[in-house]
Each structure stands twice: as C-alpha cells, then as structure tokens.
PDB file of C-alpha atoms in Angstrom:
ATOM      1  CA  UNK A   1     -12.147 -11.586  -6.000  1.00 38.00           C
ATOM      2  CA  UNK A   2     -14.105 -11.519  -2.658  1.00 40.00           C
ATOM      3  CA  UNK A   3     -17.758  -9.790  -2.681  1.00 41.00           C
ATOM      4  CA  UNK A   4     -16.109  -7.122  -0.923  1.00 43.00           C
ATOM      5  CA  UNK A   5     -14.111  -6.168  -3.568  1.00 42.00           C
ATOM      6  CA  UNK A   6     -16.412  -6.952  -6.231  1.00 40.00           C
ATOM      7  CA  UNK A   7     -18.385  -4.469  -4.435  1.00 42.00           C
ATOM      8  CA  UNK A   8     -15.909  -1.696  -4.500  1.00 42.00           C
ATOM      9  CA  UNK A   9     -14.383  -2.214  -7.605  1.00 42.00           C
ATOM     10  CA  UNK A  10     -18.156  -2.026  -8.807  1.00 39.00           C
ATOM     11  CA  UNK A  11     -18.696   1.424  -9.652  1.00 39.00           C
ATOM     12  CA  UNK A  12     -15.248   1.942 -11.271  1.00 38.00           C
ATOM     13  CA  UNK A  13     -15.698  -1.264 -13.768  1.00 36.00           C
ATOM     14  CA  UNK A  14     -17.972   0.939 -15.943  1.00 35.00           C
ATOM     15  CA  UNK A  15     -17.326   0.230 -19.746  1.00 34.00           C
ATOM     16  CA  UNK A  16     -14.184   2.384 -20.841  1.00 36.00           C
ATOM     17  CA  UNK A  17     -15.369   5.592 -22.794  1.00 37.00           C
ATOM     18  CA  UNK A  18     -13.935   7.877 -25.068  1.00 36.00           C
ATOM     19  CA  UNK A  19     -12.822   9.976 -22.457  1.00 36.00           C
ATOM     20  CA  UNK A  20     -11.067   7.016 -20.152  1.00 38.00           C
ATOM     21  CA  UNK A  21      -9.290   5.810 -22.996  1.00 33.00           C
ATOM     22  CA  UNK A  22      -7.526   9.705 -24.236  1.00 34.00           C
ATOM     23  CA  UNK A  23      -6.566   9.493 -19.626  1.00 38.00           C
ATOM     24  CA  UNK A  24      -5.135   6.208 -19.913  1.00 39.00           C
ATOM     25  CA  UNK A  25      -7.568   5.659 -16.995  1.00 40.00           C
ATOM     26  CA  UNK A  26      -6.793   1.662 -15.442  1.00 40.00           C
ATOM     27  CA  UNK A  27      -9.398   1.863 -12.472  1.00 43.00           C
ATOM     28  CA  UNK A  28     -10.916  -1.519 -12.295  1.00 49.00           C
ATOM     29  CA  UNK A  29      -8.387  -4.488 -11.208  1.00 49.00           C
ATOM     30  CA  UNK A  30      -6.905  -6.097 -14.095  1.00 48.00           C
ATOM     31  CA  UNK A  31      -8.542  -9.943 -15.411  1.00 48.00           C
ATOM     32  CA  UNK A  32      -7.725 -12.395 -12.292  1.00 49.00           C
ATOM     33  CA  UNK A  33      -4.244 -13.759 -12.905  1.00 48.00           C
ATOM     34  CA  UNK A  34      -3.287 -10.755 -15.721  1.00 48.00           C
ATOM     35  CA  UNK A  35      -0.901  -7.552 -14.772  1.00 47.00           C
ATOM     36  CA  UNK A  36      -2.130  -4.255 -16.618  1.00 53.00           C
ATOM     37  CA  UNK A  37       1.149  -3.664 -19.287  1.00 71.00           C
ATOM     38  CA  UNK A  38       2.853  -1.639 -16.612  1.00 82.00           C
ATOM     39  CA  UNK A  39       1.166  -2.058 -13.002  1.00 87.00           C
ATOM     40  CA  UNK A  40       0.706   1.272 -11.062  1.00 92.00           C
ATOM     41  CA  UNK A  41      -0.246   2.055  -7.407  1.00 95.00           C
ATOM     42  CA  UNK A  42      -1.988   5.498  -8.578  1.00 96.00           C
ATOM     43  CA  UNK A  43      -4.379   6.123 -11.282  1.00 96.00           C
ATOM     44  CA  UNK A  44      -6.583   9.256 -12.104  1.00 97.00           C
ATOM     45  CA  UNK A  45     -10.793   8.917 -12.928  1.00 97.00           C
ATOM     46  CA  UNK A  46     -11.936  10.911 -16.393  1.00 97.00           C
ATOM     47  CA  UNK A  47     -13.263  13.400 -14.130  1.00 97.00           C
ATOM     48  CA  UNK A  48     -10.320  13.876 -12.001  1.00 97.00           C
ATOM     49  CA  UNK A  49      -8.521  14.175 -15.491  1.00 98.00           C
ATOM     50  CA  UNK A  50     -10.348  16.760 -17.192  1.00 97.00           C
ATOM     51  CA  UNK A  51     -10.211  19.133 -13.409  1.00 97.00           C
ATOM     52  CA  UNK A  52      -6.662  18.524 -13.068  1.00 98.00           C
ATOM     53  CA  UNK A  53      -5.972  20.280 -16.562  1.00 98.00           C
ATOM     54  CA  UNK A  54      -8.189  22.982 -15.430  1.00 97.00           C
ATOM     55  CA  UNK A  55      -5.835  23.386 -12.142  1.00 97.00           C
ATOM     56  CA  UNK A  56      -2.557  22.977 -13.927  1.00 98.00           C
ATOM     57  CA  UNK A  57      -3.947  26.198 -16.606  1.00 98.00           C
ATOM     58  CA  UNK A  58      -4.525  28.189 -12.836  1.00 97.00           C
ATOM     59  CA  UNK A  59      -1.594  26.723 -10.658  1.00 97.00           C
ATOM     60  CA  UNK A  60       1.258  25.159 -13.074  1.00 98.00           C
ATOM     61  CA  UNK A  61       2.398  21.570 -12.337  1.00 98.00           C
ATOM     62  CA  UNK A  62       0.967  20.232  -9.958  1.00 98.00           C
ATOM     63  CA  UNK A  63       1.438  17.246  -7.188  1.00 98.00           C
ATOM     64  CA  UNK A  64      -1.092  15.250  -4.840  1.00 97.00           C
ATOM     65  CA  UNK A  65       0.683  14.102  -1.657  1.00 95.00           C
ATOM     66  CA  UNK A  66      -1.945  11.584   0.531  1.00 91.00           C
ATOM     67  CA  UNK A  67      -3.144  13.245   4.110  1.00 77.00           C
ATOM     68  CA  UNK A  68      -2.662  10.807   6.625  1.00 74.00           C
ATOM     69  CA  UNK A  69      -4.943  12.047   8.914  1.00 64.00           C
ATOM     70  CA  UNK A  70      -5.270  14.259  11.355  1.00 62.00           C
ATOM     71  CA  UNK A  71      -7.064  17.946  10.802  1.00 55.00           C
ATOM     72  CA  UNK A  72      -8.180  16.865   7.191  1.00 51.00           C
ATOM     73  CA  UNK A  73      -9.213  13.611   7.570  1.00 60.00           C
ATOM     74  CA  UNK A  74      -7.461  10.793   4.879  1.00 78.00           C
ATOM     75  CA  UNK A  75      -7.838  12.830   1.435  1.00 87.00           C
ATOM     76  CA  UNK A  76      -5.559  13.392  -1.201  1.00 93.00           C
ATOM     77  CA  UNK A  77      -4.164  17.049  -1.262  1.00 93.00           C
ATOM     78  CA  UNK A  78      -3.036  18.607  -4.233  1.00 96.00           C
ATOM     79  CA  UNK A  79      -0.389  21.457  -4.696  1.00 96.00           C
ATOM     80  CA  UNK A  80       1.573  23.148  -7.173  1.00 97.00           C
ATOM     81  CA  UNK A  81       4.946  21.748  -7.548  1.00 97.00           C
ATOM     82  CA  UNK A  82       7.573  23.354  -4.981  1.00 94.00           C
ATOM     83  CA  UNK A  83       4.554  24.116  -2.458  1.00 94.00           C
ATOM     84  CA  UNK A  84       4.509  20.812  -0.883  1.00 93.00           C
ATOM     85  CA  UNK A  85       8.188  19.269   0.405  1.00 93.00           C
ATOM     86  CA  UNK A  86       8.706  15.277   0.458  1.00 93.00           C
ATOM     87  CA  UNK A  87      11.455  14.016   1.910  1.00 92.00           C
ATOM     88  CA  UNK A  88      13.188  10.674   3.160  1.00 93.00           C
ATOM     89  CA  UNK A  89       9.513   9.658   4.805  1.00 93.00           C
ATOM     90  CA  UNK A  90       7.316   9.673   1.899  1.00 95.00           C
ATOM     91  CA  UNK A  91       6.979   7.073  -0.730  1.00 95.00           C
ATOM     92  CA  UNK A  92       6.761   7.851  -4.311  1.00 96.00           C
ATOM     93  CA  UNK A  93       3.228   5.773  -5.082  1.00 96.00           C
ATOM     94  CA  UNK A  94       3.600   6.800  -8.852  1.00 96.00           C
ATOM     95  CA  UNK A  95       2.527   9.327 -11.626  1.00 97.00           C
ATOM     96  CA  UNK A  96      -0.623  10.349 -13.241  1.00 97.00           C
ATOM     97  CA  UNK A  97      -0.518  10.585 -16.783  1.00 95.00           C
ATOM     98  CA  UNK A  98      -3.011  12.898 -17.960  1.00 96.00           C
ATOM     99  CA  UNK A  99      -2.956  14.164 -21.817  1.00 95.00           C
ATOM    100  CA  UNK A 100      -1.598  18.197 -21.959  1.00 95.00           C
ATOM    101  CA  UNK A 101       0.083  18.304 -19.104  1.00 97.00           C
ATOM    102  CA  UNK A 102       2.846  17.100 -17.088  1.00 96.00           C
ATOM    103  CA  UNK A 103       2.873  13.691 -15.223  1.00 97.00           C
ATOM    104  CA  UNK A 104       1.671  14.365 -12.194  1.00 98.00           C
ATOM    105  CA  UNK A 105       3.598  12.646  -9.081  1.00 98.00           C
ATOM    106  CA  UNK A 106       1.605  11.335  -6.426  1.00 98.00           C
ATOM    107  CA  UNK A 107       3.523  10.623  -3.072  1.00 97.00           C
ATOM    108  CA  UNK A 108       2.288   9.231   0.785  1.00 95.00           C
ATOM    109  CA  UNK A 109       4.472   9.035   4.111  1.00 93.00           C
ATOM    110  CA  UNK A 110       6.021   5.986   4.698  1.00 93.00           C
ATOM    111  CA  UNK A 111       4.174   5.044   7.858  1.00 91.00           C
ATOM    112  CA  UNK A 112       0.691   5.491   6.064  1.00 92.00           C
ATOM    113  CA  UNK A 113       1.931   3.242   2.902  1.00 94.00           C
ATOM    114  CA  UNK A 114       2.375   0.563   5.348  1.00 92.00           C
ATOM    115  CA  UNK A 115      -0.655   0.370   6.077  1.00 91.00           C
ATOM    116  CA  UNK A 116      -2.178   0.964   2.276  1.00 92.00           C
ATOM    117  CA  UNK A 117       0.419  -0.863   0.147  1.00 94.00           C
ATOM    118  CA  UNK A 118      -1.880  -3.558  -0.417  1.00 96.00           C
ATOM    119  CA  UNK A 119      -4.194  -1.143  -2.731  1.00 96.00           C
ATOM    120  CA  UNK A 120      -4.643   0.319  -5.868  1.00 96.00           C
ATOM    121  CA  UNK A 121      -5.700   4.270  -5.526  1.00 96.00           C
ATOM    122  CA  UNK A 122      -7.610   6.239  -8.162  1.00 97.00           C
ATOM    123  CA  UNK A 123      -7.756  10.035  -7.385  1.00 97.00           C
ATOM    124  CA  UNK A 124     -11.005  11.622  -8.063  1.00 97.00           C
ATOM    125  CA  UNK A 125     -13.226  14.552  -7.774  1.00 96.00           C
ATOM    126  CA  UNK A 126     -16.596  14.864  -6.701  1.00 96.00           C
ATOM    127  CA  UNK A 127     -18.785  17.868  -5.569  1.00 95.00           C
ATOM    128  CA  UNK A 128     -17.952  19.308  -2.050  1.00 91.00           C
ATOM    129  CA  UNK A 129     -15.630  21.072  -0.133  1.00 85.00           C
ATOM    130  CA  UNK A 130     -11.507  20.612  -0.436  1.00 75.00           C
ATOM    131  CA  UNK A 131      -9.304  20.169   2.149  1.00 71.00           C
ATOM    132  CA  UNK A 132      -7.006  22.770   3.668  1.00 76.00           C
ATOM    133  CA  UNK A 133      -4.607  24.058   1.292  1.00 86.00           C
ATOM    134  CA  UNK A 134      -5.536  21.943  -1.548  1.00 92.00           C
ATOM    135  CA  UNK A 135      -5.771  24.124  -5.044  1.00 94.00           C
ATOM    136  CA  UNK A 136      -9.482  22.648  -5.715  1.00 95.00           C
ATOM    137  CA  UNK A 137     -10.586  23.630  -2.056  1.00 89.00           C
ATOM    138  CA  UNK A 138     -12.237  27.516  -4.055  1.00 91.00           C
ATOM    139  CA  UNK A 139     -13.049  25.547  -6.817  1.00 93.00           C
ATOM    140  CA  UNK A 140     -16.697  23.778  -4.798  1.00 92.00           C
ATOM    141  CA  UNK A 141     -15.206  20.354  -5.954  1.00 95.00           C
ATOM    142  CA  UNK A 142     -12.736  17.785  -3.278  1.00 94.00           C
ATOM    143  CA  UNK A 143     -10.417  15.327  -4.439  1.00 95.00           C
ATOM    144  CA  UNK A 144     -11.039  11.810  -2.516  1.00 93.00           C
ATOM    145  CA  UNK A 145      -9.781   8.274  -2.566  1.00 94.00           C
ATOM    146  CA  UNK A 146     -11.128   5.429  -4.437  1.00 96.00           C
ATOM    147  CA  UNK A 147      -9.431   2.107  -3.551  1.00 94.00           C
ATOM    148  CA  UNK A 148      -9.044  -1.751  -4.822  1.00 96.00           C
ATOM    149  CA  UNK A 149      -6.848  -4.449  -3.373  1.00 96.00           C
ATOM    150  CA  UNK A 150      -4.162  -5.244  -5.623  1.00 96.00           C
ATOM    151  CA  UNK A 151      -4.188  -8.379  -7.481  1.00 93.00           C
ATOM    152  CA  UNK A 152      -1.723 -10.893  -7.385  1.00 92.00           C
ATOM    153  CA  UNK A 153       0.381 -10.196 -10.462  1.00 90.00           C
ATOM    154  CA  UNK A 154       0.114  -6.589  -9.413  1.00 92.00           C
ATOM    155  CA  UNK A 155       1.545  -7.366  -6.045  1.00 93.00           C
ATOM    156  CA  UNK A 156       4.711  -9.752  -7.203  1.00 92.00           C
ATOM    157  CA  UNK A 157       5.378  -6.960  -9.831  1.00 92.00           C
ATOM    158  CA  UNK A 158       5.566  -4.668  -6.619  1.00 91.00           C
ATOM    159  CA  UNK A 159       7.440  -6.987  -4.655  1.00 87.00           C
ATOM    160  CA  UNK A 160      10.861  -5.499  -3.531  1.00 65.00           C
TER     161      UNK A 160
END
C-alpha cells in the first residue's frame, strides 16, 4: 500500500467494535494479497448504519444513487425506493446490508464509474447540510464519500 493510501485508509482501520461487527461494516482494505469472503464496491460506516434505519422508519426502503457532479457537488444522494429512476446508464456498485432493514442498493452512472472503478466506497454521515433532495438533507446530518483503492484480489474478483 502506498503512503497515500495508508493515509486514507487511516481513519477507517479503527479496531472493529460491537457496533461494526452487528453492520457487517468491511471499511479498511482487506490484508495485502487476501479478498474479504465476498468483495464489494460499497460498504456502509456504523454511523451511516444506525441513520439509515432511522430514515428507512421515516421514508421506507431506501436507495443511494452517487451525484456526479454538477449543482451538488460529488455526494451520495439517498431516496426512497421508486423516487429515484436508474436506467441503462447507471451501474449497480452493490448493496448495503444493514441489520432491520432491507439491503439497500447503491447505484452510479456509467460515465462516473469509469472514472471511480478503481475504489472501494463507504457511505457515511457526518454533521452538516444534505444535498438537494436527499431524505437526510432536514435531518442537520449529509451523507459523503469515503474512498480506498481496491486491492488486487479485489480487483481480479471484479474483473469482467
């Protein structure tokens, strides 16, 4: 692993808790050579966990579809199922898999995953304003991006 991504893998390779284990939460990259038992683009932080069961008692299912730009910036928007439409240009990244409620699917366009398909994405929440029509924006709390290269087991599991 370069320092760069020892860097930003740094403040997700905390020591799992009680809490990460109940998520399933997989943030930091797996041991150098090893694949996680079933690699995933997409993962969720505790925090973004426990929120998103809030949201899904308010909204119903819910789905995050990845902004790529524009108005809003790069963030991850989140929507109750039916609200959002994907079609042919978006890329199914994975789900989240958060305990009492439904997976959650988590999609980007096409032309953006080109450009990200290298990295791992955890979805989580801090303090702050959300973006546009994303359930959390009333809530004070924003849904953001943290990212990791992929490793190279990950990336020949991915490989088409």
């Amino acid at each position: 692993m370069t320092p760069e991504q020892t860097a930003a893998a740094a403040p997700a390779a905390s020591a799992a808790s009680a809490e990460e284990a109940r998520v399933g939460v997989v943030t930091p990259a797996p041991a150098s050579g090893a694949v996680a038992a079933t690699p995933s683009r997409v993962d969720v932080s505790p925090e973004a966990a426990t929120f998103l069961v809030s949201l899904t008692a308010q909204h119903g299912p819910l789905m995050f579809h990845q902004s790529g730009g524009c108005c809003d910036g790069s963030s991850p928007m989140c929507y109750p199922v039916g609200f959002f439409r994907v079609g042919a240009v978006d890329v199914h990244l994975g789900d989240l898999h958060v305990d009492g409620i439904d997976p959650i699917e988590v999609y980007m366009s096409r032309s953006q995953f080109e450009y990200w398909k290298y990295t791992h994405l955890t979805i989580d929440v801090v303090p702050g304003r959300g973006a546009g029509f994303s359930v959390e924006s009333p809530e004070g709390k924003r849904f953001l991006i943290r990212s990791r290269m992929l490793t190279e087991a990950e990336l020949d599991y991915f490989k088409d």
